[in-house]
PDB file of C-alpha atoms in Angstrom:
ATOM      1  CA  UNK T   1     -26.006   8.530 -55.452  1.00 49.00           C
ATOM      2  CA  UNK T   2     -23.647  11.112 -57.014  1.00 45.00           C
ATOM      3  CA  UNK T   3     -24.624  13.633 -54.320  1.00 49.00           C
ATOM      4  CA  UNK T   4     -23.892  11.084 -51.550  1.00 44.00           C
ATOM      5  CA  UNK T   5     -20.443  10.417 -53.056  1.00 50.00           C
ATOM      6  CA  UNK T   6     -19.690  14.152 -53.175  1.00 43.00           C
ATOM      7  CA  UNK T   7     -20.739  14.553 -49.537  1.00 42.00           C
ATOM      8  CA  UNK T   8     -18.599  11.577 -48.518  1.00 46.00           C
ATOM      9  CA  UNK T   9     -15.591  12.974 -50.367  1.00 45.00           C
ATOM     10  CA  UNK T  10     -16.086  16.383 -48.750  1.00 43.00           C
ATOM     11  CA  UNK T  11     -16.304  14.768 -45.299  1.00 45.00           C
ATOM     12  CA  UNK T  12     -13.071  12.852 -45.896  1.00 45.00           C
ATOM     13  CA  UNK T  13     -11.288  16.041 -46.991  1.00 39.00           C
ATOM     14  CA  UNK T  14     -12.566  17.866 -43.899  1.00 38.00           C
ATOM     15  CA  UNK T  15     -11.345  15.097 -41.586  1.00 40.00           C
ATOM     16  CA  UNK T  16      -7.987  14.967 -43.349  1.00 41.00           C
ATOM     17  CA  UNK T  17      -7.643  18.728 -42.995  1.00 41.00           C
ATOM     18  CA  UNK T  18      -8.462  18.520 -39.270  1.00 40.00           C
ATOM     19  CA  UNK T  19      -5.873  15.803 -38.750  1.00 42.00           C
ATOM     20  CA  UNK T  20      -3.219  17.819 -40.588  1.00 44.00           C
ATOM     21  CA  UNK T  21      -3.965  20.889 -38.478  1.00 48.00           C
ATOM     22  CA  UNK T  22      -3.208  18.879 -35.319  1.00 64.00           C
ATOM     23  CA  UNK T  23      -0.027  17.277 -36.654  1.00 85.00           C
ATOM     24  CA  UNK T  24       3.047  17.908 -34.530  1.00 88.00           C
ATOM     25  CA  UNK T  25       6.006  19.355 -36.507  1.00 85.00           C
ATOM     26  CA  UNK T  26       8.820  16.882 -37.131  1.00 84.00           C
ATOM     27  CA  UNK T  27      11.437  19.145 -35.557  1.00 88.00           C
ATOM     28  CA  UNK T  28       9.302  20.298 -32.649  1.00 92.00           C
ATOM     29  CA  UNK T  29      10.989  22.420 -29.986  1.00 95.00           C
ATOM     30  CA  UNK T  30       9.983  21.520 -26.442  1.00 97.00           C
ATOM     31  CA  UNK T  31       9.785  23.651 -23.311  1.00 97.00           C
ATOM     32  CA  UNK T  32       9.881  21.949 -19.920  1.00 98.00           C
ATOM     33  CA  UNK T  33       8.154  22.408 -16.577  1.00 98.00           C
ATOM     34  CA  UNK T  34       9.153  20.588 -13.389  1.00 98.00           C
ATOM     35  CA  UNK T  35       6.302  18.219 -12.554  1.00 98.00           C
ATOM     36  CA  UNK T  36       6.269  19.286  -8.898  1.00 98.00           C
ATOM     37  CA  UNK T  37       5.410  22.831 -10.057  1.00 98.00           C
ATOM     38  CA  UNK T  38       2.185  21.403 -11.516  1.00 98.00           C
ATOM     39  CA  UNK T  39      -0.272  19.401  -9.347  1.00 98.00           C
ATOM     40  CA  UNK T  40       0.949  16.218  -7.639  1.00 98.00           C
ATOM     41  CA  UNK T  41      -1.704  13.814  -6.406  1.00 98.00           C
ATOM     42  CA  UNK T  42      -1.438  10.605  -4.381  1.00 98.00           C
ATOM     43  CA  UNK T  43       1.195  11.696  -1.808  1.00 98.00           C
ATOM     44  CA  UNK T  44       0.607  10.259   1.640  1.00 98.00           C
ATOM     45  CA  UNK T  45       3.046  12.773   3.190  1.00 97.00           C
ATOM     46  CA  UNK T  46       3.058  16.122   1.459  1.00 93.00           C
ATOM     47  CA  UNK T  47       6.140  17.675   3.082  1.00 93.00           C
ATOM     48  CA  UNK T  48       8.942  15.413   1.790  1.00 97.00           C
ATOM     49  CA  UNK T  49      12.103  17.317   0.728  1.00 97.00           C
ATOM     50  CA  UNK T  50      12.064  15.374  -2.537  1.00 98.00           C
ATOM     51  CA  UNK T  51       8.512  15.856  -3.899  1.00 98.00           C
ATOM     52  CA  UNK T  52       8.579  12.463  -5.639  1.00 98.00           C
ATOM     53  CA  UNK T  53       9.340  10.512  -2.433  1.00 98.00           C
ATOM     54  CA  UNK T  54       6.466   9.039  -0.469  1.00 98.00           C
ATOM     55  CA  UNK T  55       8.337   9.112   2.851  1.00 98.00           C
ATOM     56  CA  UNK T  56      11.202  11.265   4.162  1.00 97.00           C
ATOM     57  CA  UNK T  57      13.586   8.489   5.248  1.00 96.00           C
ATOM     58  CA  UNK T  58      15.820  10.978   7.091  1.00 96.00           C
ATOM     59  CA  UNK T  59      12.916  11.873   9.352  1.00 97.00           C
ATOM     60  CA  UNK T  60      11.373   8.416   9.820  1.00 97.00           C
ATOM     61  CA  UNK T  61      13.831   5.857  11.169  1.00 96.00           C
ATOM     62  CA  UNK T  62      13.801   2.079  11.298  1.00 96.00           C
ATOM     63  CA  UNK T  63      13.373   1.189   7.614  1.00 97.00           C
ATOM     64  CA  UNK T  64      15.737  -1.438   6.222  1.00 97.00           C
ATOM     65  CA  UNK T  65      17.883  -0.501   3.209  1.00 96.00           C
ATOM     66  CA  UNK T  66      15.382  -2.195   0.874  1.00 96.00           C
ATOM     67  CA  UNK T  67      12.406  -0.495   2.515  1.00 97.00           C
ATOM     68  CA  UNK T  68      14.200   2.849   2.250  1.00 97.00           C
ATOM     69  CA  UNK T  69      14.367   2.391  -1.527  1.00 96.00           C
ATOM     70  CA  UNK T  70      10.732   1.326  -1.751  1.00 97.00           C
ATOM     71  CA  UNK T  71       9.246   4.260   0.147  1.00 98.00           C
ATOM     72  CA  UNK T  72      11.340   6.658  -1.952  1.00 98.00           C
ATOM     73  CA  UNK T  73       9.799   5.205  -5.132  1.00 98.00           C
ATOM     74  CA  UNK T  74       6.992   7.239  -6.707  1.00 98.00           C
ATOM     75  CA  UNK T  75       4.329   4.494  -6.611  1.00 98.00           C
ATOM     76  CA  UNK T  76       0.827   5.946  -6.694  1.00 98.00           C
ATOM     77  CA  UNK T  77       1.944   9.458  -7.574  1.00 98.00           C
ATOM     78  CA  UNK T  78       0.521  11.273 -10.587  1.00 98.00           C
ATOM     79  CA  UNK T  79       0.900  14.733 -12.120  1.00 98.00           C
ATOM     80  CA  UNK T  80      -2.235  16.686 -13.064  1.00 98.00           C
ATOM     81  CA  UNK T  81      -1.969  19.442 -15.664  1.00 98.00           C
ATOM     82  CA  UNK T  82      -3.739  21.135 -18.559  1.00 98.00           C
ATOM     83  CA  UNK T  83      -2.147  21.868 -21.922  1.00 98.00           C
ATOM     84  CA  UNK T  84      -3.091  22.807 -25.467  1.00 98.00           C
ATOM     85  CA  UNK T  85       0.080  21.224 -26.850  1.00 98.00           C
ATOM     86  CA  UNK T  86      -0.253  18.594 -29.563  1.00 97.00           C
ATOM     87  CA  UNK T  87       2.590  16.622 -27.996  1.00 98.00           C
ATOM     88  CA  UNK T  88       3.757  15.704 -24.498  1.00 98.00           C
ATOM     89  CA  UNK T  89       7.153  14.413 -23.410  1.00 98.00           C
ATOM     90  CA  UNK T  90       9.063  13.838 -20.182  1.00 98.00           C
ATOM     91  CA  UNK T  91      12.653  14.400 -19.126  1.00 96.00           C
ATOM     92  CA  UNK T  92      13.389  12.248 -16.034  1.00 96.00           C
ATOM     93  CA  UNK T  93      16.361  12.132 -13.690  1.00 96.00           C
ATOM     94  CA  UNK T  94      16.452   8.898 -11.723  1.00 96.00           C
ATOM     95  CA  UNK T  95      17.908   8.243  -8.300  1.00 96.00           C
ATOM     96  CA  UNK T  96      17.226   4.531  -8.655  1.00 95.00           C
ATOM     97  CA  UNK T  97      15.921   2.701 -11.715  1.00 95.00           C
ATOM     98  CA  UNK T  98      14.392  -0.749 -11.230  1.00 94.00           C
ATOM     99  CA  UNK T  99      15.138  -3.518 -13.718  1.00 92.00           C
ATOM    100  CA  UNK T 100      13.290  -6.343 -11.959  1.00 92.00           C
ATOM    101  CA  UNK T 101      11.960  -9.259 -13.983  1.00 91.00           C
ATOM    102  CA  UNK T 102       8.563  -9.635 -12.301  1.00 92.00           C
ATOM    103  CA  UNK T 103       6.868  -6.478 -13.676  1.00 95.00           C
ATOM    104  CA  UNK T 104       6.699  -4.695 -17.032  1.00 95.00           C
ATOM    105  CA  UNK T 105       9.404  -2.081 -17.574  1.00 95.00           C
ATOM    106  CA  UNK T 106       6.777   0.602 -18.260  1.00 96.00           C
ATOM    107  CA  UNK T 107       5.404   0.049 -14.767  1.00 97.00           C
ATOM    108  CA  UNK T 108       8.798  -0.270 -13.071  1.00 97.00           C
ATOM    109  CA  UNK T 109      10.417   2.867 -14.488  1.00 96.00           C
ATOM    110  CA  UNK T 110       8.071   4.349 -17.109  1.00 97.00           C
ATOM    111  CA  UNK T 111       5.194   6.789 -17.515  1.00 98.00           C
ATOM    112  CA  UNK T 112       1.470   6.358 -18.098  1.00 98.00           C
ATOM    113  CA  UNK T 113      -0.671   9.178 -19.529  1.00 98.00           C
ATOM    114  CA  UNK T 114      -4.450   9.552 -19.210  1.00 98.00           C
ATOM    115  CA  UNK T 115      -6.616  12.340 -20.642  1.00 98.00           C
ATOM    116  CA  UNK T 116     -10.073  13.292 -19.401  1.00 98.00           C
ATOM    117  CA  UNK T 117     -12.953  13.108 -21.861  1.00 96.00           C
ATOM    118  CA  UNK T 118     -16.595  13.649 -20.905  1.00 95.00           C
ATOM    119  CA  UNK T 119     -15.705  13.318 -17.235  1.00 95.00           C
ATOM    120  CA  UNK T 120     -13.812  10.002 -17.611  1.00 97.00           C
ATOM    121  CA  UNK T 121     -10.102   9.271 -17.615  1.00 98.00           C
ATOM    122  CA  UNK T 122      -9.112   7.605 -20.891  1.00 98.00           C
ATOM    123  CA  UNK T 123      -5.775   5.924 -21.499  1.00 98.00           C
ATOM    124  CA  UNK T 124      -3.680   7.951 -23.963  1.00 98.00           C
ATOM    125  CA  UNK T 125      -0.072   6.732 -24.013  1.00 98.00           C
ATOM    126  CA  UNK T 126       2.742   5.131 -22.056  1.00 98.00           C
ATOM    127  CA  UNK T 127       6.478   4.794 -22.542  1.00 96.00           C
ATOM    128  CA  UNK T 128       9.670   3.700 -20.838  1.00 95.00           C
ATOM    129  CA  UNK T 129      13.286   4.733 -21.504  1.00 91.00           C
ATOM    130  CA  UNK T 130      14.870   2.308 -23.983  1.00 82.00           C
ATOM    131  CA  UNK T 131      16.940  -0.463 -22.389  1.00 72.00           C
ATOM    132  CA  UNK T 132      16.477   1.157 -18.997  1.00 60.00           C
ATOM    133  CA  UNK T 133      18.645   4.140 -19.906  1.00 68.00           C
ATOM    134  CA  UNK T 134      17.882   7.719 -18.967  1.00 70.00           C
ATOM    135  CA  UNK T 135      16.728   9.702 -22.000  1.00 73.00           C
ATOM    136  CA  UNK T 136      17.025  13.433 -22.527  1.00 81.00           C
ATOM    137  CA  UNK T 137      13.495  13.703 -23.923  1.00 92.00           C
ATOM    138  CA  UNK T 138      11.058  10.786 -23.870  1.00 95.00           C
ATOM    139  CA  UNK T 139       8.146  11.652 -26.182  1.00 96.00           C
ATOM    140  CA  UNK T 140       4.925  10.069 -24.911  1.00 98.00           C
ATOM    141  CA  UNK T 141       2.428  11.232 -27.544  1.00 98.00           C
ATOM    142  CA  UNK T 142       2.167  13.413 -30.661  1.00 97.00           C
ATOM    143  CA  UNK T 143      -0.481  14.660 -33.101  1.00 97.00           C
ATOM    144  CA  UNK T 144      -3.161  15.288 -30.486  1.00 97.00           C
ATOM    145  CA  UNK T 145      -6.285  17.212 -31.430  1.00 94.00           C
ATOM    146  CA  UNK T 146      -6.342  20.993 -30.948  1.00 95.00           C
ATOM    147  CA  UNK T 147      -7.685  22.445 -27.712  1.00 97.00           C
ATOM    148  CA  UNK T 148      -6.942  22.157 -24.021  1.00 98.00           C
ATOM    149  CA  UNK T 149      -6.467  18.644 -22.648  1.00 98.00           C
ATOM    150  CA  UNK T 150      -6.812  17.688 -18.977  1.00 98.00           C
ATOM    151  CA  UNK T 151      -3.986  15.241 -18.297  1.00 98.00           C
ATOM    152  CA  UNK T 152      -2.947  12.823 -15.562  1.00 98.00           C
ATOM    153  CA  UNK T 153       0.540  11.355 -15.797  1.00 98.00           C
ATOM    154  CA  UNK T 154       1.379   8.409 -13.523  1.00 98.00           C
ATOM    155  CA  UNK T 155       4.972   8.123 -12.299  1.00 98.00           C
ATOM    156  CA  UNK T 156       7.089   4.935 -12.037  1.00 98.00           C
ATOM    157  CA  UNK T 157       5.976   2.396  -9.453  1.00 98.00           C
ATOM    158  CA  UNK T 158       9.356   0.876  -8.566  1.00 97.00           C
ATOM    159  CA  UNK T 159      11.876   3.624  -9.345  1.00 97.00           C
ATOM    160  CA  UNK T 160      13.061   6.754  -7.546  1.00 98.00           C
ATOM    161  CA  UNK T 161      13.007  10.155  -9.233  1.00 98.00           C
ATOM    162  CA  UNK T 162      15.219  13.116  -8.447  1.00 98.00           C
ATOM    163  CA  UNK T 163      13.506  15.269 -11.063  1.00 98.00           C
ATOM    164  CA  UNK T 164      10.820  14.970 -13.721  1.00 98.00           C
ATOM    165  CA  UNK T 165      10.186  17.655 -16.293  1.00 98.00           C
ATOM    166  CA  UNK T 166       7.084  17.638 -18.522  1.00 98.00           C
ATOM    167  CA  UNK T 167       7.695  18.863 -22.058  1.00 98.00           C
ATOM    168  CA  UNK T 168       5.199  20.596 -24.356  1.00 98.00           C
ATOM    169  CA  UNK T 169       5.529  22.239 -27.751  1.00 97.00           C
ATOM    170  CA  UNK T 170       7.099  25.696 -27.684  1.00 97.00           C
ATOM    171  CA  UNK T 171       4.381  28.349 -27.955  1.00 97.00           C
ATOM    172  CA  UNK T 172       1.758  26.184 -26.268  1.00 97.00           C
ATOM    173  CA  UNK T 173       0.595  26.470 -22.663  1.00 98.00           C
ATOM    174  CA  UNK T 174       0.830  24.164 -19.664  1.00 98.00           C
ATOM    175  CA  UNK T 175      -0.632  24.863 -16.224  1.00 98.00           C
ATOM    176  CA  UNK T 176      -1.464  23.034 -12.985  1.00 98.00           C
ATOM    177  CA  UNK T 177      -4.844  21.338 -13.044  1.00 98.00           C
ATOM    178  CA  UNK T 178      -7.148  21.547 -10.056  1.00 97.00           C
ATOM    179  CA  UNK T 179      -7.514  18.043  -8.678  1.00 97.00           C
ATOM    180  CA  UNK T 180     -10.923  16.464  -9.375  1.00 97.00           C
ATOM    181  CA  UNK T 181     -10.353  13.879  -6.630  1.00 98.00           C
ATOM    182  CA  UNK T 182     -12.074  14.135  -3.263  1.00 98.00           C
ATOM    183  CA  UNK T 183     -10.895  13.028   0.194  1.00 98.00           C
ATOM    184  CA  UNK T 184      -7.498  11.653   1.204  1.00 98.00           C
ATOM    185  CA  UNK T 185      -7.589   7.896   1.763  1.00 98.00           C
ATOM    186  CA  UNK T 186      -4.325   6.252   2.798  1.00 98.00           C
ATOM    187  CA  UNK T 187      -3.683   2.647   1.829  1.00 98.00           C
ATOM    188  CA  UNK T 188      -0.964   0.545   3.483  1.00 97.00           C
ATOM    189  CA  UNK T 189      -0.156  -2.741   1.819  1.00 96.00           C
ATOM    190  CA  UNK T 190       1.954  -5.333   0.065  1.00 96.00           C
ATOM    191  CA  UNK T 191       3.228  -5.746  -3.483  1.00 96.00           C
ATOM    192  CA  UNK T 192      -0.366  -5.920  -4.726  1.00 95.00           C
ATOM    193  CA  UNK T 193      -0.912  -2.409  -3.397  1.00 97.00           C
ATOM    194  CA  UNK T 194       2.392  -1.109  -4.755  1.00 97.00           C
ATOM    195  CA  UNK T 195       1.589  -2.594  -8.172  1.00 96.00           C
ATOM    196  CA  UNK T 196       3.556  -5.808  -8.696  1.00 96.00           C
ATOM    197  CA  UNK T 197       3.174  -7.449 -12.134  1.00 96.00           C
ATOM    198  CA  UNK T 198       1.194  -4.544 -13.577  1.00 97.00           C
ATOM    199  CA  UNK T 199       1.669  -3.510 -17.201  1.00 97.00           C
ATOM    200  CA  UNK T 200       1.599   0.244 -16.526  1.00 97.00           C
ATOM    201  CA  UNK T 201       1.795   2.533 -13.455  1.00 98.00           C
ATOM    202  CA  UNK T 202      -1.891   3.420 -13.733  1.00 98.00           C
ATOM    203  CA  UNK T 203      -2.999  -0.215 -13.526  1.00 98.00           C
ATOM    204  CA  UNK T 204      -2.365  -1.007  -9.859  1.00 97.00           C
ATOM    205  CA  UNK T 205      -5.676  -1.648  -8.112  1.00 97.00           C
ATOM    206  CA  UNK T 206      -5.537   1.534  -5.962  1.00 98.00           C
ATOM    207  CA  UNK T 207      -5.037   3.668  -9.085  1.00 98.00           C
ATOM    208  CA  UNK T 208      -7.902   1.962 -10.942  1.00 98.00           C
ATOM    209  CA  UNK T 209     -10.133   2.460  -7.901  1.00 98.00           C
ATOM    210  CA  UNK T 210      -9.150   6.136  -7.769  1.00 98.00           C
ATOM    211  CA  UNK T 211      -9.961   6.785 -11.449  1.00 98.00           C
ATOM    212  CA  UNK T 212     -13.316   5.040 -11.290  1.00 97.00           C
ATOM    213  CA  UNK T 213     -14.545   6.527  -8.006  1.00 98.00           C
ATOM    214  CA  UNK T 214     -12.942   9.974  -7.900  1.00 98.00           C
ATOM    215  CA  UNK T 215     -11.633   9.211  -4.382  1.00 98.00           C
ATOM    216  CA  UNK T 216      -7.969  10.118  -3.919  1.00 98.00           C
ATOM    217  CA  UNK T 217      -5.844   7.148  -2.837  1.00 98.00           C
ATOM    218  CA  UNK T 218      -2.493   7.719  -1.101  1.00 98.00           C
ATOM    219  CA  UNK T 219      -0.364   4.627  -1.563  1.00 97.00           C
ATOM    220  CA  UNK T 220       2.033   3.240   1.034  1.00 98.00           C
ATOM    221  CA  UNK T 221       2.378  -0.133  -0.669  1.00 97.00           C
ATOM    222  CA  UNK T 222       5.752  -1.814  -0.072  1.00 97.00           C
ATOM    223  CA  UNK T 223       6.406  -5.084  -1.864  1.00 96.00           C
ATOM    224  CA  UNK T 224       7.203  -7.903   0.523  1.00 96.00           C
ATOM    225  CA  UNK T 225       7.663  -5.530   3.435  1.00 96.00           C
ATOM    226  CA  UNK T 226       4.166  -4.748   4.690  1.00 97.00           C
ATOM    227  CA  UNK T 227       4.623  -6.488   8.037  1.00 97.00           C
ATOM    228  CA  UNK T 228       2.929  -4.156  10.539  1.00 97.00           C
ATOM    229  CA  UNK T 229       6.253  -2.569  11.512  1.00 97.00           C
ATOM    230  CA  UNK T 230       5.921   0.291  14.031  1.00 97.00           C
ATOM    231  CA  UNK T 231       7.766   2.769  11.791  1.00 97.00           C
ATOM    232  CA  UNK T 232       5.097   2.350   9.108  1.00 98.00           C
ATOM    233  CA  UNK T 233       2.560   3.162  11.825  1.00 98.00           C
ATOM    234  CA  UNK T 234       4.561   6.343  12.543  1.00 98.00           C
ATOM    235  CA  UNK T 235       4.066   7.439   8.915  1.00 98.00           C
ATOM    236  CA  UNK T 236       0.337   6.681   9.026  1.00 98.00           C
ATOM    237  CA  UNK T 237      -0.017   8.546  12.322  1.00 98.00           C
ATOM    238  CA  UNK T 238       1.415  11.712  10.746  1.00 98.00           C
ATOM    239  CA  UNK T 239      -0.498  11.425   7.475  1.00 98.00           C
ATOM    240  CA  UNK T 240      -3.353  13.844   6.839  1.00 98.00           C
ATOM    241  CA  UNK T 241      -6.054  11.316   5.929  1.00 98.00           C
ATOM    242  CA  UNK T 242      -9.839  11.015   5.969  1.00 98.00           C
ATOM    243  CA  UNK T 243      -9.750   7.208   6.080  1.00 98.00           C
ATOM    244  CA  UNK T 244      -7.299   4.291   6.025  1.00 98.00           C
ATOM    245  CA  UNK T 245      -7.312   0.983   4.146  1.00 97.00           C
ATOM    246  CA  UNK T 246      -5.056  -1.943   5.099  1.00 94.00           C
ATOM    247  CA  UNK T 247      -3.795  -4.809   2.942  1.00 91.00           C
ATOM    248  CA  UNK T 248      -1.745  -5.977   5.903  1.00 85.00           C
ATOM    249  CA  UNK T 249      -1.832  -9.777   5.860  1.00 89.00           C
ATOM    250  CA  UNK T 250      -0.055 -10.735   2.629  1.00 92.00           C
ATOM    251  CA  UNK T 251       3.491 -10.394   3.986  1.00 96.00           C
ATOM    252  CA  UNK T 252       3.701 -10.972   7.769  1.00 96.00           C
ATOM    253  CA  UNK T 253       3.855 -14.407   9.327  1.00 96.00           C
ATOM    254  CA  UNK T 254       1.194 -15.594  11.768  1.00 96.00           C
ATOM    255  CA  UNK T 255       3.581 -14.926  14.637  1.00 97.00           C
ATOM    256  CA  UNK T 256       4.227 -11.359  13.410  1.00 97.00           C
ATOM    257  CA  UNK T 257       0.501 -10.727  13.196  1.00 96.00           C
ATOM    258  CA  UNK T 258      -0.028 -12.057  16.712  1.00 97.00           C
ATOM    259  CA  UNK T 259       2.722  -9.822  18.116  1.00 97.00           C
ATOM    260  CA  UNK T 260       2.256  -6.662  16.067  1.00 97.00           C
ATOM    261  CA  UNK T 261      -1.378  -6.295  14.997  1.00 96.00           C
ATOM    262  CA  UNK T 262      -2.977  -4.801  18.109  1.00 97.00           C
ATOM    263  CA  UNK T 263      -0.067  -2.461  18.988  1.00 98.00           C
ATOM    264  CA  UNK T 264      -0.110  -1.249  15.362  1.00 97.00           C
ATOM    265  CA  UNK T 265      -3.876  -0.618  15.402  1.00 96.00           C
ATOM    266  CA  UNK T 266      -3.759   1.079  18.810  1.00 98.00           C
ATOM    267  CA  UNK T 267      -0.949   3.406  17.735  1.00 98.00           C
ATOM    268  CA  UNK T 268      -2.705   4.484  14.539  1.00 98.00           C
ATOM    269  CA  UNK T 269      -6.110   4.766  16.251  1.00 98.00           C
ATOM    270  CA  UNK T 270      -4.642   7.034  18.950  1.00 98.00           C
ATOM    271  CA  UNK T 271      -3.414   9.426  16.232  1.00 98.00           C
ATOM    272  CA  UNK T 272      -6.655   9.185  14.218  1.00 98.00           C
ATOM    273  CA  UNK T 273      -9.461   8.514  16.716  1.00 98.00           C
ATOM    274  CA  UNK T 274     -12.330   9.581  14.470  1.00 97.00           C
ATOM    275  CA  UNK T 275     -11.604   8.242  10.975  1.00 97.00           C
ATOM    276  CA  UNK T 276     -12.832   4.984   9.438  1.00 97.00           C
TER     277      UNK T 276
END
């Protein structure tokens, strides 16, 4: 019995020592890397002047003022990187910050961090600027275990970013991570696709599907405005995709569907004759 107690005490000391070795210093100094210099995943159009926009609204015409805001939001975008830092933070610069009452603030304008373990993406942390204000350094997580972590950071679903810098502890390393996701599958849809009423950016159904299948989903969800408009078809025609998914009947009226459905399908099919 005495030997068992000694072994237990030694194990507790070892675990305590390991935890202390991973503890982030109180006055940690951060260094920052622009997220677009790492690996961005989930972009339906890859050549937007602002890397956090889904659509270049100067190039594609016809969007209403509200739709312009929506397609400039970073819904479905995530940053992939590797780091051995014990802490991760973000420094955002917003073009538009949503304060709607129908979705959690973390999802509207915050950040959602996952870390890969044994081939699976595990939730690690999430945070939103206090009271909807821009913060100079928003610390997402501290005191992580030593070693290199493979990270995926989801961006805000209903807000526009001008810049996003990822912060790690000075002296540690951060580098782009090779994407583990296969294919490019575009998804055009309503608020359900964009992520309405979710608690965190990573909890919209396309993002959950992507994590669990390893298939890359490129979101063109636009709350309330997925009505088979021809300018959305223009975006899908130019997208480099292996397949397309449509959640196209939540928003349009029956009359809109009757008038727009077949022209929409024919336009997209002409541009992508061989994809499912």
